[in-house]
mmCIF file of C-alpha atoms in Angstrom:
data_model
loop_
_atom_site.group_PDB
_atom_site.id
_atom_site.type_symbol
_atom_site.label_atom_id
_atom_site.label_comp_id
_atom_site.label_asym_id
_atom_site.label_seq_id
_atom_site.Cartn_x
_atom_site.Cartn_y
_atom_site.Cartn_z
ATOM 1 C CA GLN L 87 3.903 3.591 28.910
ATOM 2 C CA LEU L 88 3.166 1.406 25.872
ATOM 3 C CA VAL L 89 0.369 -1.123 26.235
ATOM 4 C CA PHE L 90 0.105 -3.716 23.456
ATOM 5 C CA GLU L 91 -2.908 -5.852 22.549
ATOM 6 C CA GLU L 92 -2.920 -8.281 19.625
ATOM 7 C CA VAL L 93 -6.090 -9.098 17.741
ATOM 8 C CA ASN L 94 -5.596 -12.611 16.373
ATOM 9 C CA TRP L 95 -8.556 -13.178 14.081
ATOM 10 C CA SER L 96 -7.372 -16.349 12.329
ATOM 11 C CA GLY L 97 -9.438 -18.638 14.523
ATOM 12 C CA VAL L 98 -12.589 -17.391 12.807
ATOM 13 C CA LEU L 99 -11.581 -18.784 9.409
ATOM 14 C CA GLN L 100 -9.051 -21.469 10.324
ATOM 15 C CA PRO L 101 -11.382 -24.508 10.649
ATOM 16 C CA ALA L 102 -13.009 -23.916 7.250
ATOM 17 C CA GLU L 103 -9.649 -23.119 5.654
ATOM 18 C CA ASP L 104 -8.104 -26.331 7.019
ATOM 19 C CA ASP L 105 -11.041 -28.337 5.706
ATOM 20 C CA LEU L 106 -10.814 -26.681 2.300
ATOM 21 C CA GLY L 107 -7.080 -27.337 2.116
ATOM 22 C CA ALA L 108 -7.561 -31.005 2.971
ATOM 23 C CA ARG L 109 -10.243 -31.395 0.307
ATOM 24 C CA LEU L 110 -8.085 -29.790 -2.360
ATOM 25 C CA ARG L 111 -4.951 -31.748 -1.446
ATOM 26 C CA ALA L 112 -6.939 -34.975 -1.704
ATOM 27 C CA ALA L 113 -7.553 -34.166 -5.374
ATOM 28 C CA GLY L 114 -3.825 -33.506 -6.039
ATOM 29 C CA PRO L 115 -1.006 -33.655 -6.633
ATOM 30 C CA PHE L 116 -0.510 -30.009 -7.562
ATOM 31 C CA HIS L 117 2.545 -28.077 -8.651
ATOM 32 C CA TYR L 118 3.852 -25.014 -6.766
ATOM 33 C CA ALA L 119 2.708 -26.371 -3.407
ATOM 34 C CA LYS L 120 4.154 -23.501 -1.351
ATOM 35 C CA LEU L 121 2.677 -20.860 -3.632
ATOM 36 C CA ARG L 122 -0.703 -22.579 -3.452
ATOM 37 C CA GLU L 123 -0.395 -22.676 0.325
ATOM 38 C CA PHE L 124 0.239 -18.924 0.317
ATOM 39 C CA MET L 125 -2.765 -18.314 -1.949
ATOM 40 C CA LEU L 126 -4.970 -20.395 0.324
ATOM 41 C CA ASP L 127 -3.617 -18.513 3.314
ATOM 42 C CA PHE L 128 -4.153 -15.038 1.843
ATOM 43 C CA ALA L 129 -6.668 -15.195 -1.008
ATOM 44 C CA ALA L 130 -9.091 -17.610 0.664
ATOM 45 C CA ASP L 131 -9.105 -15.513 3.841
ATOM 46 C CA ALA L 132 -9.649 -12.339 1.844
ATOM 47 C CA ILE L 133 -12.544 -13.805 -0.114
ATOM 48 C CA ALA L 134 -14.182 -15.340 2.951
ATOM 49 C CA TYR L 135 -13.902 -12.070 4.898
ATOM 50 C CA GLN L 136 -15.983 -10.085 2.428
ATOM 51 C CA PRO L 137 -19.697 -9.903 3.289
ATOM 52 C CA THR L 138 -22.195 -11.036 0.675
ATOM 53 C CA HIS L 139 -25.916 -10.440 0.216
ATOM 54 C CA THR L 140 -26.689 -13.738 1.916
ATOM 55 C CA ASP L 141 -23.892 -14.158 4.469
ATOM 56 C CA ARG L 142 -21.623 -11.860 6.460
ATOM 57 C CA SER L 143 -20.774 -14.200 9.303
ATOM 58 C CA ALA L 144 -16.989 -14.093 8.783
ATOM 59 C CA TYR L 145 -16.933 -10.292 8.483
ATOM 60 C CA ASP L 146 -18.918 -9.845 11.685
ATOM 61 C CA ALA L 147 -17.060 -12.537 13.632
ATOM 62 C CA ILE L 148 -13.690 -10.988 12.764
ATOM 63 C CA HIS L 149 -14.897 -7.510 13.718
ATOM 64 C CA ALA L 150 -16.169 -8.949 17.004
ATOM 65 C CA LYS L 151 -12.577 -10.063 17.658
ATOM 66 C CA VAL L 152 -11.402 -6.471 17.112
ATOM 67 C CA ALA L 153 -14.083 -5.126 19.461
ATOM 68 C CA ASP L 154 -13.041 -7.618 22.131
ATOM 69 C CA GLY L 155 -9.397 -6.578 21.699
ATOM 70 C CA LEU L 156 -10.261 -2.926 22.215
ATOM 71 C CA ASP L 157 -12.273 -3.855 25.288
ATOM 72 C CA ARG L 158 -9.224 -5.583 26.779
ATOM 73 C CA LEU L 159 -7.068 -2.634 25.791
ATOM 74 C CA ALA L 160 -9.370 -0.140 27.509
ATOM 75 C CA ALA L 161 -9.180 -2.172 30.713
ATOM 76 C CA ARG L 162 -5.376 -2.293 30.620
ATOM 77 C CA ALA L 163 -4.438 1.095 29.175
ATOM 78 C CA GLY L 164 -7.259 3.316 30.385
ATOM 79 C CA ALA L 165 -10.467 4.591 28.851
ATOM 80 C CA ARG L 166 -8.896 7.703 27.285
ATOM 81 C CA ALA L 167 -5.469 6.427 26.231
ATOM 82 C CA PRO L 168 -4.331 7.516 22.750
ATOM 83 C CA LEU L 169 -4.909 4.656 20.328
ATOM 84 C CA ALA L 170 -2.438 3.423 17.711
ATOM 85 C CA VAL L 171 -3.538 0.739 15.243
ATOM 86 C CA ILE L 172 -0.893 -1.219 13.332
ATOM 87 C CA GLY L 173 -1.910 -3.718 10.676
ATOM 88 C CA HIS L 174 -0.318 -5.871 7.990
ATOM 89 C CA SER L 175 -1.739 -7.351 4.798
ATOM 90 C CA LEU L 176 -5.414 -8.346 5.170
ATOM 91 C CA GLY L 177 -5.184 -6.994 8.716
ATOM 92 C CA THR L 178 -5.004 -3.482 7.240
ATOM 93 C CA VAL L 179 -8.301 -4.022 5.418
ATOM 94 C CA ILE L 180 -9.889 -5.368 8.599
ATOM 95 C CA ALA L 181 -8.611 -2.399 10.609
ATOM 96 C CA SER L 182 -9.751 0.095 7.965
ATOM 97 C CA ASN L 183 -13.218 -1.435 7.632
ATOM 98 C CA TYR L 184 -13.703 -1.698 11.388
ATOM 99 C CA LEU L 185 -12.637 1.882 12.054
ATOM 100 C CA TYR L 186 -14.749 3.186 9.181
ATOM 101 C CA ASP L 187 -17.853 1.337 10.426
ATOM 102 C CA LEU L 188 -17.120 2.418 14.004
ATOM 103 C CA LEU L 189 -16.549 6.101 13.300
ATOM 104 C CA LYS L 190 -19.165 6.742 10.631
ATOM 105 C CA PRO L 191 -22.042 8.676 12.231
ATOM 106 C CA ARG L 192 -25.219 6.637 12.487
ATOM 107 C CA SER L 193 -23.609 3.761 10.595
ATOM 108 C CA SER L 194 -26.023 0.885 10.106
ATOM 109 C CA PHE L 195 -23.492 -1.450 8.507
ATOM 110 C CA MET L 196 -21.876 -2.604 11.744
ATOM 111 C CA ALA L 197 -23.813 -5.650 12.944
ATOM 112 C CA PRO L 198 -25.750 -5.284 16.217
ATOM 113 C CA GLU L 199 -23.873 -8.232 17.736
ATOM 114 C CA VAL L 200 -20.602 -6.378 17.086
ATOM 115 C CA ARG L 201 -21.838 -2.995 18.282
ATOM 116 C CA ASP L 202 -23.170 -4.590 21.466
ATOM 117 C CA ARG L 203 -19.588 -5.621 22.324
ATOM 118 C CA ILE L 204 -18.298 -2.052 22.136
ATOM 119 C CA GLY L 205 -18.060 -0.287 25.472
ATOM 120 C CA ARG L 206 -18.678 3.378 26.120
ATOM 121 C CA THR L 207 -15.037 4.320 26.642
ATOM 122 C CA PRO L 208 -13.451 6.790 24.186
ATOM 123 C CA ILE L 209 -10.731 4.327 23.197
ATOM 124 C CA GLU L 210 -13.257 1.608 22.304
ATOM 125 C CA ARG L 211 -15.268 4.062 20.253
ATOM 126 C CA GLY L 212 -12.178 5.163 18.314
ATOM 127 C CA HIS L 213 -12.302 8.709 19.656
ATOM 128 C CA THR L 214 -8.635 8.643 20.684
ATOM 129 C CA LEU L 215 -7.202 7.233 17.433
ATOM 130 C CA THR L 216 -3.893 9.001 16.891
ATOM 131 C CA LEU L 217 -1.803 6.659 14.720
ATOM 132 C CA LEU L 218 -2.730 4.259 11.924
ATOM 133 C CA VAL L 219 0.064 2.228 10.300
ATOM 134 C CA THR L 220 -0.718 -0.020 7.327
ATOM 135 C CA MET L 221 2.027 -2.347 6.071
ATOM 136 C CA GLY L 222 1.897 -4.317 2.824
ATOM 137 C CA SER L 223 -1.696 -3.208 2.436
ATOM 138 C CA PRO L 224 -4.049 -4.428 -0.330
ATOM 139 C CA ILE L 225 -6.549 -1.644 0.421
ATOM 140 C CA ALA L 226 -5.883 -0.268 -3.071
ATOM 141 C CA LEU L 227 -7.101 -3.559 -4.558
ATOM 142 C CA TRP L 228 -10.170 -3.522 -2.296
ATOM 143 C CA SER L 229 -10.985 -0.021 -3.510
ATOM 144 C CA LEU L 230 -12.210 -1.483 -6.816
ATOM 145 C CA ARG L 231 -15.355 -2.527 -4.943
ATOM 146 C CA TYR L 232 -16.433 1.097 -4.489
ATOM 147 C CA PRO L 233 -17.271 4.053 -6.751
ATOM 148 C CA ASP L 234 -14.245 6.287 -7.293
ATOM 149 C CA TYR L 235 -12.190 3.844 -5.191
ATOM 150 C CA GLY L 236 -13.973 4.411 -1.926
ATOM 151 C CA VAL L 237 -13.839 6.597 1.166
ATOM 152 C CA PRO L 238 -11.029 6.164 3.719
ATOM 153 C CA VAL L 239 -10.955 6.511 7.466
ATOM 154 C CA THR L 240 -10.725 10.241 8.154
ATOM 155 C CA LEU L 241 -8.070 11.604 10.501
ATOM 156 C CA PRO L 242 -8.206 13.383 12.837
ATOM 157 C CA VAL L 243 -11.231 11.835 14.485
ATOM 158 C CA LYS L 244 -13.590 14.643 15.431
ATOM 159 C CA ARG L 245 -13.537 13.920 19.174
ATOM 160 C CA LEU L 246 -9.776 13.434 19.521
ATOM 161 C CA ALA L 247 -9.200 17.078 20.434
ATOM 162 C CA ALA L 248 -11.618 16.791 23.346
ATOM 163 C CA HIS L 249 -9.374 14.151 24.923
ATOM 164 C CA HIS L 250 -5.897 14.971 23.593
ATOM 165 C CA PRO L 251 -5.769 18.413 21.990
ATOM 166 C CA ASP L 252 -1.969 18.301 21.548
ATOM 167 C CA LEU L 253 -1.836 15.118 19.495
ATOM 168 C CA GLU L 254 -1.323 15.234 15.715
ATOM 169 C CA PRO L 255 -2.804 12.047 14.217
ATOM 170 C CA ARG L 256 -0.987 10.346 11.339
ATOM 171 C CA TRP L 257 -1.682 7.561 8.849
ATOM 172 C CA ILE L 258 1.534 5.990 7.563
ATOM 173 C CA ASN L 259 1.202 3.474 4.725
ATOM 174 C CA VAL L 260 4.337 1.359 4.267
ATOM 175 C CA TYR L 261 4.852 -0.729 1.128
ATOM 176 C CA ASP L 262 7.661 -2.521 -0.702
ATOM 177 C CA PRO L 263 7.653 -1.944 -4.483
ATOM 178 C CA ASP L 264 8.486 -5.669 -4.887
ATOM 179 C CA ASP L 265 5.427 -6.664 -2.838
ATOM 180 C CA VAL L 266 2.548 -7.406 -5.240
ATOM 181 C CA ILE L 267 0.016 -7.240 -2.371
ATOM 182 C CA GLY L 268 1.081 -3.885 -0.885
ATOM 183 C CA TYR L 269 0.424 -0.589 -2.704
ATOM 184 C CA PRO L 270 0.471 3.167 -2.098
ATOM 185 C CA LEU L 271 -2.862 4.745 -1.150
ATOM 186 C CA LYS L 272 -2.585 8.450 -1.887
ATOM 187 C CA PRO L 273 -3.056 8.010 -5.678
ATOM 188 C CA LEU L 274 -6.514 6.457 -5.241
ATOM 189 C CA ASN L 275 -8.449 9.725 -5.032
ATOM 190 C CA VAL L 276 -8.499 13.131 -3.365
ATOM 191 C CA ARG L 277 -9.962 11.707 -0.150
ATOM 192 C CA TYR L 278 -7.095 9.250 0.274
ATOM 193 C CA GLN L 279 -4.638 11.963 -0.714
ATOM 194 C CA GLU L 280 -5.845 14.010 2.237
ATOM 195 C CA ALA L 281 -6.360 11.150 4.712
ATOM 196 C CA VAL L 282 -3.019 9.358 4.332
ATOM 197 C CA THR L 283 -0.142 11.305 5.828
ATOM 198 C CA GLU L 284 2.562 9.405 3.951
ATOM 199 C CA ASP L 285 3.034 6.547 1.501
ATOM 200 C CA HIS L 286 6.407 5.219 2.629
ATOM 201 C CA PRO L 287 8.289 2.873 0.235
ATOM 202 C CA VAL L 288 10.687 0.415 1.867
ATOM 203 C CA ASP L 289 12.886 -2.522 0.919
ATOM 204 C CA VAL L 290 12.060 -5.370 3.338
ATOM 205 C CA GLY L 291 12.952 -9.035 3.670
ATOM 206 C CA ASN L 292 16.166 -11.024 3.632
ATOM 207 C CA TRP L 293 18.462 -11.749 0.710
ATOM 208 C CA LEU L 294 16.091 -14.471 -0.503
ATOM 209 C CA THR L 295 12.890 -12.417 -0.329
ATOM 210 C CA ARG L 296 13.640 -8.696 -0.552
ATOM 211 C CA TRP L 297 13.815 -8.651 -4.368
ATOM 212 C CA ASN L 298 10.566 -10.562 -5.059
ATOM 213 C CA PRO L 299 6.911 -10.850 -3.934
ATOM 214 C CA LEU L 300 7.946 -12.830 -0.844
ATOM 215 C CA SER L 301 9.003 -9.482 0.583
ATOM 216 C CA HIS L 302 5.374 -9.317 1.736
ATOM 217 C CA THR L 303 6.387 -11.363 4.785
ATOM 218 C CA GLY L 304 9.222 -9.042 5.855
ATOM 219 C CA TYR L 305 7.528 -5.971 7.328
ATOM 220 C CA TRP L 306 7.195 -7.010 10.982
ATOM 221 C CA ASN L 307 10.910 -7.809 11.305
ATOM 222 C CA ASP L 308 12.339 -4.729 9.587
ATOM 223 C CA GLY L 309 14.234 -2.442 11.965
ATOM 224 C CA ARG L 310 13.696 0.660 9.847
ATOM 225 C CA ILE L 311 9.924 0.220 9.984
ATOM 226 C CA ALA L 312 10.176 -0.333 13.738
ATOM 227 C CA ASP L 313 12.115 2.927 14.014
ATOM 228 C CA LEU L 314 9.512 4.710 11.878
ATOM 229 C CA ILE L 315 6.671 3.533 14.101
ATOM 230 C CA ALA L 316 8.650 4.105 17.298
ATOM 231 C CA THR L 317 9.296 7.731 16.334
ATOM 232 C CA ASP L 318 5.558 8.414 16.075
ATOM 233 C CA LEU L 319 4.838 6.524 19.286
ATOM 234 C CA ALA L 320 7.540 8.446 21.138
ATOM 235 C CA GLN L 321 6.130 11.744 19.911
ATOM 236 C CA ALA L 322 2.618 10.763 21.029
ATOM 237 C CA TRP L 323 3.966 9.573 24.372
ATOM 238 C CA ARG L 324 5.777 12.843 25.016
ATOM 239 C CA ARG L 325 2.538 14.682 24.423
ATOM 240 C CA SER L 326 0.199 12.387 26.331
ATOM 241 C CA LEU L 327 2.384 10.178 28.612
ATOM 242 C CA ALA L 328 0.607 6.934 27.641
ATOM 243 C CA VAL L 329 -0.175 5.202 24.374
ATOM 244 C CA ALA L 330 -2.243 2.087 23.729
ATOM 245 C CA LEU L 331 -1.640 -0.063 20.655
ATOM 246 C CA VAL L 332 -3.643 -2.716 18.885
ATOM 247 C CA THR L 333 -2.146 -4.843 16.117
ATOM 248 C CA THR L 334 -4.241 -6.810 13.657
ATOM 249 C CA LYS L 335 -2.320 -9.867 12.608
ATOM 250 C CA LYS L 336 -2.919 -13.515 12.028
ATOM 251 C CA SER L 337 -1.664 -15.695 14.843
ATOM 252 C CA SER L 338 1.704 -17.230 14.033
ATOM 253 C CA VAL L 339 0.892 -20.004 16.507
ATOM 254 C CA SER L 340 -2.290 -21.237 14.871
ATOM 255 C CA ARG L 341 -0.466 -22.541 11.811
ATOM 256 C CA ARG L 342 3.006 -23.837 11.242
ATOM 257 C CA ARG L 343 4.063 -21.626 8.382
ATOM 258 C CA ALA L 344 6.984 -19.412 7.635
ATOM 259 C CA ALA L 345 5.246 -16.145 8.502
ATOM 260 C CA PRO L 346 1.877 -14.685 9.494
ATOM 261 C CA SER L 347 -0.278 -13.343 6.674
ATOM 262 C CA ALA L 348 -1.922 -10.386 8.363
#
């Protein structure tokens, strides 16, 4: 009844990031090697992802990965399956941006090469979005790019009721107060106050990480967060009998590091 599809977008940026890391290490040595590795892993990805006036190749290539993931999900779960999107770290920004571009009427910001990958099924077009979970999300930091801190994805999606009138969509934002990358979203403005169902503080990580910024790596393995998500999935399942999920995370296979960064 639960169909999972991962969107591993790291391959888009990995070659350039590896090259950059090699160039910088050649100029070393540097102090705080592990911290620098984390900054390269997170900050460099975040900077590269943002479109500029002259280049948006990374932004579009990553969103093409999301579109392809939803295409695979539609084939496996069904065209009208309720959609749950779960993201962590930069993956929450990617998910938010993609859904916003996808759902905005007559949006011209989504690149034609991305839109051409999107099928006509309701799930691929975001019409069945019923659960959005953001963990350790830096969306609050991204909001500085926009007037009055931006406009969020709006739930419920207008066409959800046509497919699943009994579903009650929710946006749960999970953050650890010790995580300097993850923040609450409701305080940003009235639109976020209305769009986000709950800002949920947690204490994640092990005894070495739960009291400091390294808690950012602990969300995926926390049983309480799993229970929180499972409760919403179970409720959606009882009302619709099938749920499809997409997770936006960086592949833990593509790099030999302690934890994925999205």
